[in-house]
């Protein structure tokens, strides 16, 4: 468990003090994939770097599994950092070292294992990320996705319990992004690592995160389970991220609605309800008519969800709405008749 | 051919070439031994770097700049008493090496500082995040990553030292420059002048070529 107790971070810029992170308390449960989303300058990068003290907090206390890391001395901090892997947007591999030497570096720096043990470990790690045939290559000879795999193998070398991912897929194309996210999810599943992941793409959060914190101006404006935040965004910043991900244009949506008759509802359903013929059943039993104006059926992590904008007409509409609500469909009225 | 080079004593030329090599080799080794740590220190204490120390950086920077702005010919003369203290003589190869090292070290240190600044900050951050000590960051990440730049700096410094050794001839250091001045210039033996100049030119060419090859060999970008 990573816990922030009223942590505050300000920089001294000349004579001015600039706040990067407003006083924040936060809990990241062990074994979760925790997303931090925000635009650049929102403070997400600062928040992440406080976890392995690449940034020193100006005030407050940070505990990792009960250990107050703000009190660690230099030696203690170095030992602690070996329990926290980190991967980066631009990979930050050493260009002068081969793939195998890059992965071996954290182990050599720790100086605890013999040469043979290191070699064994490096080949295991490279096999895990699917790069066993690239050990002797140099980073410049690899594609972006392969470089990030090396970065992941390197971050896992010292058997960390936490993996910090700093915009790990932002420099990759969509297909490679998918593969790297898949690998990260697999690591989380199989090794039980806690992942903290910074991104500015809601899609990344939707695909692998369990929980998400939305940041703006050095403040966490909204946080919770991804499904809740994603399907029922409250804060304007969150809404913007969600609409960006769905490519919804608010103006267009309102315009389209003007052309149809009836009462317009926005239906959100999750889990098993997604695949059940709910609308048809309700229509059959109450005799209402409906037409679907727009919609989306997709998955958040592995849980299916659907969002539909539907126009309803009919006498027994109230009854129909109660039936939908009883089936755990969330209703939002966009236009009364 | 022999008529054209009537004044050229090939044995003298051979001895002078050997002296030039000794001065170059000796001063280059000491320049690297002193300049590399100084360059690393300049880098580390610089603004926003690992050991940001404004005061120390200012002092180091000032000393470096003073030594660099001193014309080498003046440095040669100013250094004479110190040279005698170190080597016991201000003449010959041994007498030339201290001023050569003092002249080239600040120059080389600045080039090393620049080469280290070229290293991606992200690589330093990544190494820090692994739990590396500052010493480990320098030895395992900074220096290997800056190796091509440092090799290029050594090449430029070696070539600068070749021209410095020629100047050192003025204070009786020996070598090809000394030969060119004493015979070529003072006795109007143009053929000696031409031979020494050609030899210096070849030396510079070879240094540059070897340096470039090494830089390419160690560049993995």
Coordinates of C-alpha atoms in Angstrom, one line a residue:
Chain A
X1 CA 0.0 0.0 0.0
X2 CA 1.3 3.4 -1.0
X3 CA -0.1 6.2 1.3
X4 CA 0.2 9.9 1.0
X5 CA -0.5 11.9 4.2
X6 CA -1.1 15.6 3.4
X7 CA 1.8 15.7 1.0
X8 CA 2.6 19.0 -0.5
X9 CA 5.3 20.0 -3.1
X10 CA 6.4 23.4 -4.1
X11 CA 9.4 24.5 -6.2
X12 CA 11.5 27.5 -5.7
X13 CA 11.7 29.3 -9.1
X14 CA 13.9 32.3 -8.6
X15 CA 12.2 34.1 -5.8
X16 CA 8.8 32.7 -6.6
X17 CA 7.4 29.6 -5.1
X18 CA 5.4 27.4 -7.5
X19 CA 3.1 24.8 -6.2
X20 CA 3.3 21.5 -8.2
X21 CA 1.2 19.4 -5.9
X22 CA -1.4 20.9 -3.5
X23 CA -1.8 19.2 -0.2
X24 CA -2.9 15.7 -1.1
X25 CA -3.8 12.5 0.7
X26 CA -4.0 9.3 -1.3
X27 CA -4.1 5.6 -0.9
X28 CA -2.9 3.1 -3.6
X29 CA -3.8 -0.4 -2.6
X30 CA -1.2 -3.2 -3.1
X31 CA -1.6 -5.2 -6.4
X32 CA -3.6 -2.6 -8.2
X33 CA -3.1 -0.8 -11.4
X34 CA -3.5 2.8 -10.4
X35 CA -3.9 5.4 -13.2
X36 CA -3.0 9.1 -12.8
X37 CA -4.4 11.1 -15.7
X38 CA -4.0 14.8 -16.4
X39 CA -2.7 17.3 -18.9
X40 CA 0.9 18.2 -18.8
X41 CA 1.6 20.4 -15.8
X42 CA -1.3 18.9 -13.8
X43 CA 1.2 17.5 -11.2
X44 CA 0.9 13.8 -12.1
X45 CA 4.6 13.5 -12.8
X46 CA 5.5 15.2 -9.5
X47 CA 3.1 12.9 -7.6
X48 CA 4.7 9.8 -9.2
X49 CA 8.3 11.0 -8.5
X50 CA 7.5 11.5 -4.9
X51 CA 6.9 7.8 -4.5
X52 CA 10.6 6.9 -5.2
X53 CA 11.7 10.3 -3.9
X54 CA 13.1 11.5 -7.2
X55 CA 11.2 14.6 -5.9
X56 CA 11.4 15.5 -2.2
X57 CA 8.1 16.5 -0.6
X58 CA 7.9 20.0 0.8
X59 CA 5.6 18.8 3.5
X60 CA 3.7 15.7 4.5
X61 CA 4.5 12.0 4.9
X62 CA 4.6 9.1 2.4
X63 CA 4.4 5.5 3.5
X64 CA 5.0 2.4 1.5
X65 CA 3.9 -0.8 3.2
X66 CA 4.1 1.1 6.5
X67 CA 7.6 2.4 5.9
X68 CA 7.9 6.2 6.1
X69 CA 10.1 6.8 3.1
X70 CA 10.4 10.5 3.8
X71 CA 12.6 9.6 6.8
X72 CA 15.1 7.4 4.9
X73 CA 18.7 8.3 4.8
X74 CA 20.8 8.0 1.5
X75 CA 21.6 4.3 2.0
X76 CA 18.0 3.4 3.0
X77 CA 16.7 5.4 0.1
X78 CA 18.9 3.5 -2.4
X79 CA 17.7 0.1 -0.9
X80 CA 14.1 1.3 -1.1
X81 CA 14.5 2.4 -4.7
X82 CA 15.5 -1.1 -5.7
X83 CA 12.0 -2.2 -4.6
X84 CA 10.5 0.4 -7.0
X85 CA 10.9 -0.2 -10.7
X86 CA 10.4 2.7 -13.1
X87 CA 9.8 2.9 -16.9
X88 CA 9.8 6.1 -19.0
X89 CA 8.2 7.6 -22.0
X90 CA 11.5 7.9 -23.8
X91 CA 12.7 4.6 -22.4
X92 CA 16.0 6.1 -21.0
X93 CA 18.1 3.1 -21.9
X94 CA 21.8 3.5 -21.9
X95 CA 22.8 3.7 -25.6
X96 CA 26.4 2.5 -24.8
X97 CA 25.2 -0.8 -23.4
X98 CA 23.7 -3.8 -25.0
X99 CA 20.2 -4.9 -24.2
X100 CA 21.5 -7.6 -21.8
X101 CA 23.8 -5.1 -20.1
X102 CA 21.0 -2.6 -19.7
X103 CA 18.9 -5.2 -18.0
X104 CA 21.8 -6.3 -15.9
X105 CA 22.7 -2.8 -14.7
X106 CA 20.4 -2.5 -11.7
X107 CA 21.7 -5.9 -10.5
X108 CA 25.3 -4.9 -11.0
X109 CA 24.7 -1.6 -9.1
X110 CA 23.1 -3.6 -6.2
X111 CA 26.2 -5.8 -6.2
X112 CA 24.5 -8.7 -4.4
X113 CA 24.5 -11.4 -7.1
X114 CA 27.3 -13.3 -8.8
X115 CA 28.0 -12.9 -12.5
X116 CA 26.4 -16.2 -13.3
X117 CA 23.3 -15.4 -11.2
X118 CA 23.0 -12.1 -13.0
X119 CA 23.3 -13.7 -16.5
X120 CA 20.7 -16.2 -15.6
X121 CA 18.3 -13.6 -14.3
X122 CA 18.8 -11.3 -17.3
X123 CA 18.0 -14.2 -19.7
X124 CA 14.8 -15.0 -17.7
X125 CA 13.8 -11.3 -17.7
X126 CA 14.4 -11.0 -21.5
X127 CA 12.3 -14.2 -22.0
X128 CA 9.5 -12.7 -20.0
X129 CA 9.3 -9.7 -22.2
X130 CA 9.8 -11.7 -25.4
X131 CA 13.3 -10.4 -26.3
X132 CA 15.4 -13.4 -25.8
X133 CA 16.9 -13.1 -29.2
X134 CA 17.9 -9.4 -28.9
X135 CA 20.3 -9.7 -25.9
X136 CA 23.4 -8.7 -27.8
X137 CA 21.8 -5.8 -29.7
X138 CA 22.1 -2.2 -28.8
X139 CA 19.1 0.0 -28.1
X140 CA 19.5 2.0 -31.3
X141 CA 18.8 -1.2 -33.2
X142 CA 15.4 -1.8 -31.6
X143 CA 11.9 -0.5 -32.4
X144 CA 10.1 1.7 -29.9
X145 CA 8.0 -1.2 -28.5
X146 CA 11.1 -3.4 -28.1
X147 CA 12.9 -0.6 -26.3
X148 CA 10.1 -0.3 -23.8
X149 CA 10.2 -4.0 -23.3
X150 CA 13.9 -3.7 -22.4
X151 CA 12.9 -0.9 -20.1
X152 CA 10.3 -3.1 -18.4
X153 CA 12.8 -6.0 -18.1
X154 CA 15.3 -3.6 -16.5
X155 CA 12.7 -2.2 -14.1
X156 CA 11.8 -5.8 -13.0
X157 CA 15.5 -6.8 -12.5
X158 CA 15.6 -6.1 -8.7
X159 CA 12.2 -7.9 -8.0
X160 CA 10.4 -4.7 -7.2
X161 CA 7.0 -4.6 -5.6
X162 CA 6.0 -1.4 -7.3
X163 CA 6.4 -0.4 -10.9
X164 CA 6.1 3.3 -11.8
X165 CA 5.1 3.9 -15.5
X166 CA 5.8 7.4 -16.7
X167 CA 3.8 7.9 -19.9
X168 CA 5.2 4.5 -20.9
X169 CA 3.2 4.2 -24.1
X170 CA 2.9 7.8 -25.1
X171 CA 5.8 7.5 -27.7
X172 CA 4.4 4.3 -29.2
X173 CA 2.0 3.7 -32.1
X174 CA -1.5 2.3 -31.2
X175 CA -0.7 -1.3 -32.0
X176 CA 2.5 -1.3 -30.0
X177 CA 0.7 0.5 -27.2
X178 CA -1.7 -2.3 -27.0
X179 CA 1.0 -4.9 -26.7
X180 CA 2.9 -3.0 -24.0
X181 CA -0.2 -2.5 -22.0
X182 CA -1.0 -6.2 -22.3
X183 CA 2.5 -7.0 -21.0
X184 CA 2.1 -4.6 -18.1
X185 CA -1.3 -6.1 -17.2
X186 CA 0.3 -9.6 -17.3
X187 CA 3.1 -8.5 -15.0
X188 CA 0.5 -7.1 -12.6
X189 CA -1.5 -10.3 -12.7
X190 CA 1.4 -12.8 -12.5
X191 CA 3.8 -11.0 -10.2
X192 CA 1.3 -9.1 -8.1
X193 CA 3.1 -5.8 -8.6
X194 CA 1.4 -2.6 -7.8
X195 CA 1.5 -0.4 -10.9
X196 CA 1.2 3.4 -10.8
X197 CA 0.7 4.7 -14.3
X198 CA 0.8 8.2 -15.6
X199 CA -1.0 9.0 -18.9
X200 CA -2.9 11.7 -20.7
X201 CA -5.0 9.2 -22.6
X202 CA -8.2 8.0 -21.1
X203 CA -8.0 4.9 -23.3
X204 CA -4.9 3.7 -21.5
X205 CA -6.8 4.0 -18.2
X206 CA -9.9 2.3 -19.6
X207 CA -7.8 -0.7 -20.8
X208 CA -5.7 -1.6 -17.8
X209 CA -6.4 0.4 -14.7
X210 CA -8.4 -0.6 -11.7
X211 CA -8.5 2.8 -10.1
X212 CA -7.9 6.3 -11.5
X213 CA -7.2 9.7 -10.1
X214 CA -7.8 12.7 -12.4
X215 CA -5.5 15.6 -11.8
X216 CA -5.7 19.2 -12.7
X217 CA -3.6 22.1 -11.5
X218 CA -1.8 20.1 -8.8
X219 CA -5.0 18.8 -7.3
X220 CA -6.7 15.4 -7.6
X221 CA -10.2 16.5 -8.8
X222 CA -11.8 13.1 -9.0
X223 CA -10.8 9.5 -8.1
X224 CA -12.3 6.1 -7.8
X225 CA -12.9 2.9 -9.7
X226 CA -12.3 3.3 -13.4
X227 CA -15.8 2.1 -14.3
X228 CA -17.4 4.7 -12.0
X229 CA -15.2 7.6 -13.1
X230 CA -15.4 6.6 -16.7
X231 CA -19.1 6.1 -16.9
X232 CA -20.3 8.8 -14.6
X233 CA -17.7 11.6 -14.7
X234 CA -18.4 14.4 -12.3
X235 CA -15.7 17.0 -12.7
X236 CA -15.4 19.0 -15.9
X237 CA -11.7 17.9 -16.5
X238 CA -12.8 14.2 -16.2
X239 CA -15.7 14.8 -18.6
X240 CA -13.3 16.3 -21.1
X241 CA -11.0 13.3 -20.9
X242 CA -14.0 10.9 -21.3
X243 CA -15.5 12.7 -24.2
X244 CA -12.0 13.0 -25.9
X245 CA -11.7 9.2 -25.6
X246 CA -15.2 8.6 -27.0
X247 CA -14.8 11.3 -29.6
X248 CA -18.1 12.7 -28.6
X249 CA -18.8 16.2 -29.8
X250 CA -21.3 17.8 -27.3
X251 CA -22.7 20.3 -29.9
X252 CA -23.3 17.7 -32.5
X253 CA -25.0 15.5 -29.9
X254 CA -27.5 18.2 -28.9
X255 CA -28.2 19.0 -32.6
X256 CA -28.9 15.4 -33.5
X257 CA -31.4 15.2 -30.6
X258 CA -33.4 18.1 -31.9
X259 CA -34.5 16.0 -35.0
X260 CA -36.1 13.2 -33.1
X261 CA -39.3 12.9 -31.2
X262 CA -40.0 11.4 -27.7
X263 CA -38.3 11.3 -24.4
X264 CA -34.5 10.9 -24.7
X265 CA -32.6 8.9 -22.1
X266 CA -28.9 8.1 -21.7
X267 CA -28.6 4.5 -20.6
X268 CA -25.4 3.1 -18.9
X269 CA -25.1 -0.6 -18.1
X270 CA -22.3 -2.7 -16.9
X271 CA -21.3 -6.3 -16.5
X272 CA -23.8 -9.1 -17.4
X273 CA -26.6 -6.6 -18.2
X274 CA -24.6 -5.5 -21.3
X275 CA -25.4 -8.6 -23.3
X276 CA -28.9 -9.1 -22.2
X277 CA -31.8 -8.2 -24.5
X278 CA -33.1 -5.7 -21.9
X279 CA -34.5 -3.1 -24.2
X280 CA -36.4 -5.6 -26.3
X281 CA -37.8 -7.3 -23.2
X282 CA -39.0 -4.0 -21.8
X283 CA -40.5 -2.9 -25.1
X284 CA -42.3 -6.2 -25.4
X285 CA -43.8 -6.1 -21.9
X286 CA -44.8 -2.4 -21.8
X287 CA -45.5 -1.8 -25.4
X288 CA -43.2 1.3 -25.7
X289 CA -41.3 2.1 -28.8
X290 CA -37.7 3.0 -28.8
X291 CA -35.0 4.1 -31.3
X292 CA -31.3 4.0 -30.6
X293 CA -29.7 7.4 -31.5
X294 CA -26.1 6.6 -30.6
X295 CA -24.2 4.1 -28.5
X296 CA -21.1 2.2 -27.6
X297 CA -20.5 -1.3 -26.3
X298 CA -17.0 -1.8 -25.0
X299 CA -14.9 -3.1 -22.1
X300 CA -13.3 -1.4 -19.1
X301 CA -10.4 -3.7 -18.3
X302 CA -12.3 -6.9 -18.8
X303 CA -15.7 -5.9 -17.8
X304 CA -18.2 -5.1 -20.6
X305 CA -20.2 -1.9 -20.5
X306 CA -22.6 -0.1 -22.8
X307 CA -23.8 3.4 -23.2
X308 CA -26.8 4.1 -25.3
X309 CA -28.7 7.3 -26.2
X310 CA -32.3 6.2 -26.8
X311 CA -35.5 8.0 -27.7
X312 CA -38.6 6.4 -26.1
X313 CA -42.3 6.8 -27.0
X314 CA -45.3 5.2 -25.4
X315 CA -47.9 5.3 -22.6
X316 CA -46.2 3.1 -20.1
X317 CA -42.8 4.8 -20.2
X318 CA -42.5 5.3 -16.4
X319 CA -43.1 1.6 -15.9
X320 CA -40.4 0.8 -18.5
X321 CA -37.9 3.1 -16.8
X322 CA -38.5 1.4 -13.5
X323 CA -37.9 -2.0 -15.1
X324 CA -34.6 -0.7 -16.5
X325 CA -33.6 0.7 -13.2
X326 CA -34.4 -2.6 -11.6
X327 CA -32.0 -4.3 -14.0
X328 CA -29.3 -1.9 -12.7
X329 CA -29.3 0.3 -15.8
X330 CA -28.3 3.9 -14.9
X331 CA -30.6 6.4 -16.5
X332 CA -29.9 10.0 -17.3
X333 CA -32.6 12.1 -18.8
X334 CA -31.3 14.2 -21.7
X335 CA -34.6 15.6 -22.8
X336 CA -38.1 15.4 -21.4
X337 CA -40.9 15.2 -24.0
Chain B
X1 CA 66.0 15.1 -54.4
X2 CA 69.0 15.2 -52.2
X3 CA 70.0 18.6 -53.7
X4 CA 66.6 20.0 -52.9
X5 CA 66.9 18.8 -49.3
X6 CA 70.6 19.6 -48.9
X7 CA 70.3 21.0 -45.4
X8 CA 68.1 18.2 -44.0
X9 CA 69.9 16.0 -41.5
X10 CA 67.5 13.0 -41.3
X11 CA 69.0 11.8 -38.0
X12 CA 68.2 15.2 -36.4
X13 CA 64.7 15.0 -37.9
X14 CA 64.2 11.5 -36.4
X15 CA 65.3 12.7 -33.0
X16 CA 63.1 15.7 -33.2
X17 CA 60.1 13.6 -34.2
X18 CA 60.7 11.3 -31.3
X19 CA 60.8 14.3 -28.9
X20 CA 57.6 15.6 -30.3
X21 CA 56.0 12.2 -29.7
X22 CA 57.3 12.0 -26.1
X23 CA 56.0 15.5 -25.4
X24 CA 52.6 14.8 -27.0
X25 CA 52.2 11.4 -25.3
X26 CA 53.4 12.6 -21.9
X27 CA 51.3 15.8 -21.8
X28 CA 48.2 14.1 -23.2
X29 CA 48.2 11.4 -20.5
X30 CA 48.6 14.0 -17.7
X31 CA 46.0 16.3 -19.4
X32 CA 43.5 13.4 -19.4
X33 CA 44.3 12.4 -15.9
X34 CA 43.8 15.9 -14.6
X35 CA 41.2 17.2 -17.1
X36 CA 38.7 14.3 -16.9
X37 CA 38.0 14.7 -13.2
X38 CA 38.0 18.5 -13.5
X39 CA 35.5 18.2 -16.4
X40 CA 33.3 15.8 -14.3
X41 CA 33.5 18.2 -11.4
X42 CA 32.6 21.2 -13.6
X43 CA 29.6 19.2 -14.9
X44 CA 28.4 18.0 -11.5
X45 CA 28.6 21.3 -9.7
X46 CA 27.1 23.2 -12.7
X47 CA 23.6 24.7 -12.5
X48 CA 20.8 22.2 -12.0
X49 CA 23.1 19.2 -12.0
X50 CA 23.6 16.4 -9.4
X51 CA 25.8 18.5 -7.1
X52 CA 24.7 22.0 -7.9
X53 CA 27.2 24.1 -6.0
X54 CA 27.1 27.7 -7.2
X55 CA 30.2 28.8 -5.3
X56 CA 32.5 25.9 -6.2
X57 CA 31.4 26.0 -9.8
X58 CA 32.1 29.7 -10.1
X59 CA 35.6 29.3 -8.7
X60 CA 36.4 26.3 -11.0
X61 CA 34.9 28.1 -13.9
X62 CA 36.9 31.2 -13.3
X63 CA 40.2 29.4 -12.9
X64 CA 39.5 27.4 -16.1
X65 CA 38.7 30.6 -18.0
X66 CA 41.8 32.5 -16.7
X67 CA 44.1 29.6 -17.8
X68 CA 42.4 29.3 -21.1
X69 CA 42.6 33.0 -21.9
X70 CA 46.3 33.1 -21.2
X71 CA 48.2 32.9 -24.5
X72 CA 50.2 29.7 -24.5
X73 CA 53.5 31.4 -25.3
X74 CA 53.1 33.6 -22.2
X75 CA 52.2 30.5 -20.1
X76 CA 55.4 28.8 -21.2
X77 CA 57.5 31.7 -19.8
X78 CA 55.4 32.3 -16.7
X79 CA 55.5 28.6 -15.9
X80 CA 59.3 28.3 -16.0
X81 CA 59.9 28.5 -12.2
X82 CA 57.1 26.0 -11.4
X83 CA 58.4 23.7 -14.1
X84 CA 61.9 23.7 -12.6
X85 CA 60.3 22.9 -9.2
X86 CA 58.4 19.9 -10.6
X87 CA 60.9 18.4 -13.0
X88 CA 64.2 20.0 -12.1
X89 CA 64.7 21.6 -15.5
X90 CA 62.8 23.9 -17.9
X91 CA 64.5 22.5 -20.9
X92 CA 63.9 19.5 -23.1
X93 CA 60.9 17.1 -23.1
X94 CA 60.6 17.1 -19.3
X95 CA 60.7 20.9 -19.2
X96 CA 57.9 21.1 -21.8
X97 CA 55.4 18.7 -20.3
X98 CA 54.2 20.8 -17.3
X99 CA 53.3 23.9 -19.3
X100 CA 51.7 21.8 -22.0
X101 CA 49.5 20.0 -19.3
X102 CA 48.6 23.3 -17.7
X103 CA 47.7 24.8 -21.1
X104 CA 45.7 21.9 -22.3
X105 CA 43.9 20.7 -19.1
X106 CA 41.4 23.6 -18.8
X107 CA 40.6 23.3 -22.5
X108 CA 40.1 19.6 -22.2
X109 CA 38.0 19.9 -19.0
X110 CA 35.6 22.3 -20.7
X111 CA 35.2 19.8 -23.6
X112 CA 34.5 17.0 -21.2
X113 CA 31.9 19.2 -19.4
X114 CA 30.2 19.8 -22.7
X115 CA 30.2 16.1 -23.6
X116 CA 28.7 15.2 -20.3
X117 CA 25.9 17.8 -20.7
X118 CA 25.0 16.1 -23.9
X119 CA 24.0 12.9 -22.0
X120 CA 20.2 12.6 -21.8
X121 CA 19.0 13.7 -18.3
X122 CA 16.5 10.9 -18.4
X123 CA 19.3 8.4 -18.3
X124 CA 20.6 9.9 -15.1
X125 CA 17.1 9.9 -13.7
X126 CA 16.7 6.2 -14.6
X127 CA 20.0 5.3 -13.0
X128 CA 19.0 7.2 -9.8
X129 CA 15.7 5.4 -9.8
X130 CA 17.6 2.1 -9.8
X131 CA 19.2 3.1 -6.5
X132 CA 22.6 4.0 -7.8
X133 CA 25.1 6.1 -5.7
X134 CA 26.4 9.2 -7.3
X135 CA 29.7 7.5 -7.9
X136 CA 27.9 4.7 -9.7
X137 CA 25.9 7.1 -11.8
X138 CA 29.2 8.8 -12.9
X139 CA 31.1 5.5 -13.6
X140 CA 28.3 3.3 -14.9
X141 CA 26.1 5.8 -16.8
X142 CA 27.5 9.2 -17.4
X143 CA 31.0 8.4 -18.6
X144 CA 30.1 5.4 -20.8
X145 CA 27.3 7.5 -22.3
X146 CA 29.6 10.4 -23.0
X147 CA 32.4 8.2 -24.3
X148 CA 32.1 9.3 -28.0
X149 CA 32.1 12.9 -26.9
X150 CA 35.0 12.4 -24.6
X151 CA 37.0 10.6 -27.4
X152 CA 36.3 13.5 -29.7
X153 CA 37.5 15.9 -27.0
X154 CA 40.7 13.9 -26.6
X155 CA 41.3 14.1 -30.3
X156 CA 40.9 17.8 -30.4
X157 CA 43.1 18.2 -27.4
X158 CA 45.8 16.0 -28.9
X159 CA 45.9 18.1 -32.0
X160 CA 46.0 21.3 -30.0
X161 CA 48.9 19.8 -28.0
X162 CA 50.8 19.2 -31.3
X163 CA 50.7 22.9 -32.1
X164 CA 51.6 23.7 -28.5
X165 CA 54.7 21.4 -28.7
X166 CA 55.8 23.3 -31.7
X167 CA 55.5 26.6 -29.8
X168 CA 57.3 25.0 -26.8
X169 CA 60.4 24.9 -29.1
X170 CA 60.8 28.6 -28.4
X171 CA 61.8 27.9 -24.8
X172 CA 64.1 25.1 -25.7
X173 CA 61.8 22.2 -25.5
X174 CA 63.1 20.3 -28.5
X175 CA 61.0 18.5 -31.0
X176 CA 59.9 19.3 -34.6
X177 CA 58.9 22.9 -33.8
X178 CA 62.2 23.6 -32.2
X179 CA 63.9 22.3 -35.4
X180 CA 61.7 24.4 -37.6
X181 CA 62.6 27.6 -35.6
X182 CA 66.3 27.0 -35.2
X183 CA 67.1 25.7 -38.7
X184 CA 64.2 26.6 -40.9
X185 CA 63.6 30.1 -39.6
X186 CA 66.8 31.4 -38.0
X187 CA 69.2 29.9 -40.5
X188 CA 66.9 30.3 -43.5
X189 CA 66.9 26.6 -44.3
X190 CA 63.6 26.4 -46.1
X191 CA 63.9 22.7 -46.8
X192 CA 64.1 21.9 -43.1
X193 CA 61.1 24.0 -42.5
X194 CA 59.1 22.2 -45.2
X195 CA 60.0 18.8 -43.9
X196 CA 59.0 19.6 -40.3
X197 CA 55.8 21.2 -41.4
X198 CA 54.9 18.2 -43.5
X199 CA 55.6 15.8 -40.6
X200 CA 53.5 17.9 -38.3
X201 CA 50.7 17.9 -40.9
X202 CA 50.9 14.1 -41.2
X203 CA 50.8 13.7 -37.4
X204 CA 47.7 15.9 -37.1
X205 CA 46.0 14.0 -39.9
X206 CA 46.7 10.6 -38.4
X207 CA 45.4 11.8 -34.9
X208 CA 42.2 13.1 -36.4
X209 CA 41.6 9.9 -38.4
X210 CA 42.2 7.6 -35.4
X211 CA 40.1 9.8 -33.2
X212 CA 37.2 9.9 -35.7
X213 CA 37.3 6.1 -36.1
X214 CA 37.2 5.6 -32.3
X215 CA 34.2 8.0 -32.0
X216 CA 32.3 6.1 -34.7
X217 CA 33.2 2.8 -33.1
X218 CA 31.8 3.8 -29.8
X219 CA 28.7 5.6 -31.0
X220 CA 25.7 3.4 -30.6
X221 CA 23.1 6.0 -31.3

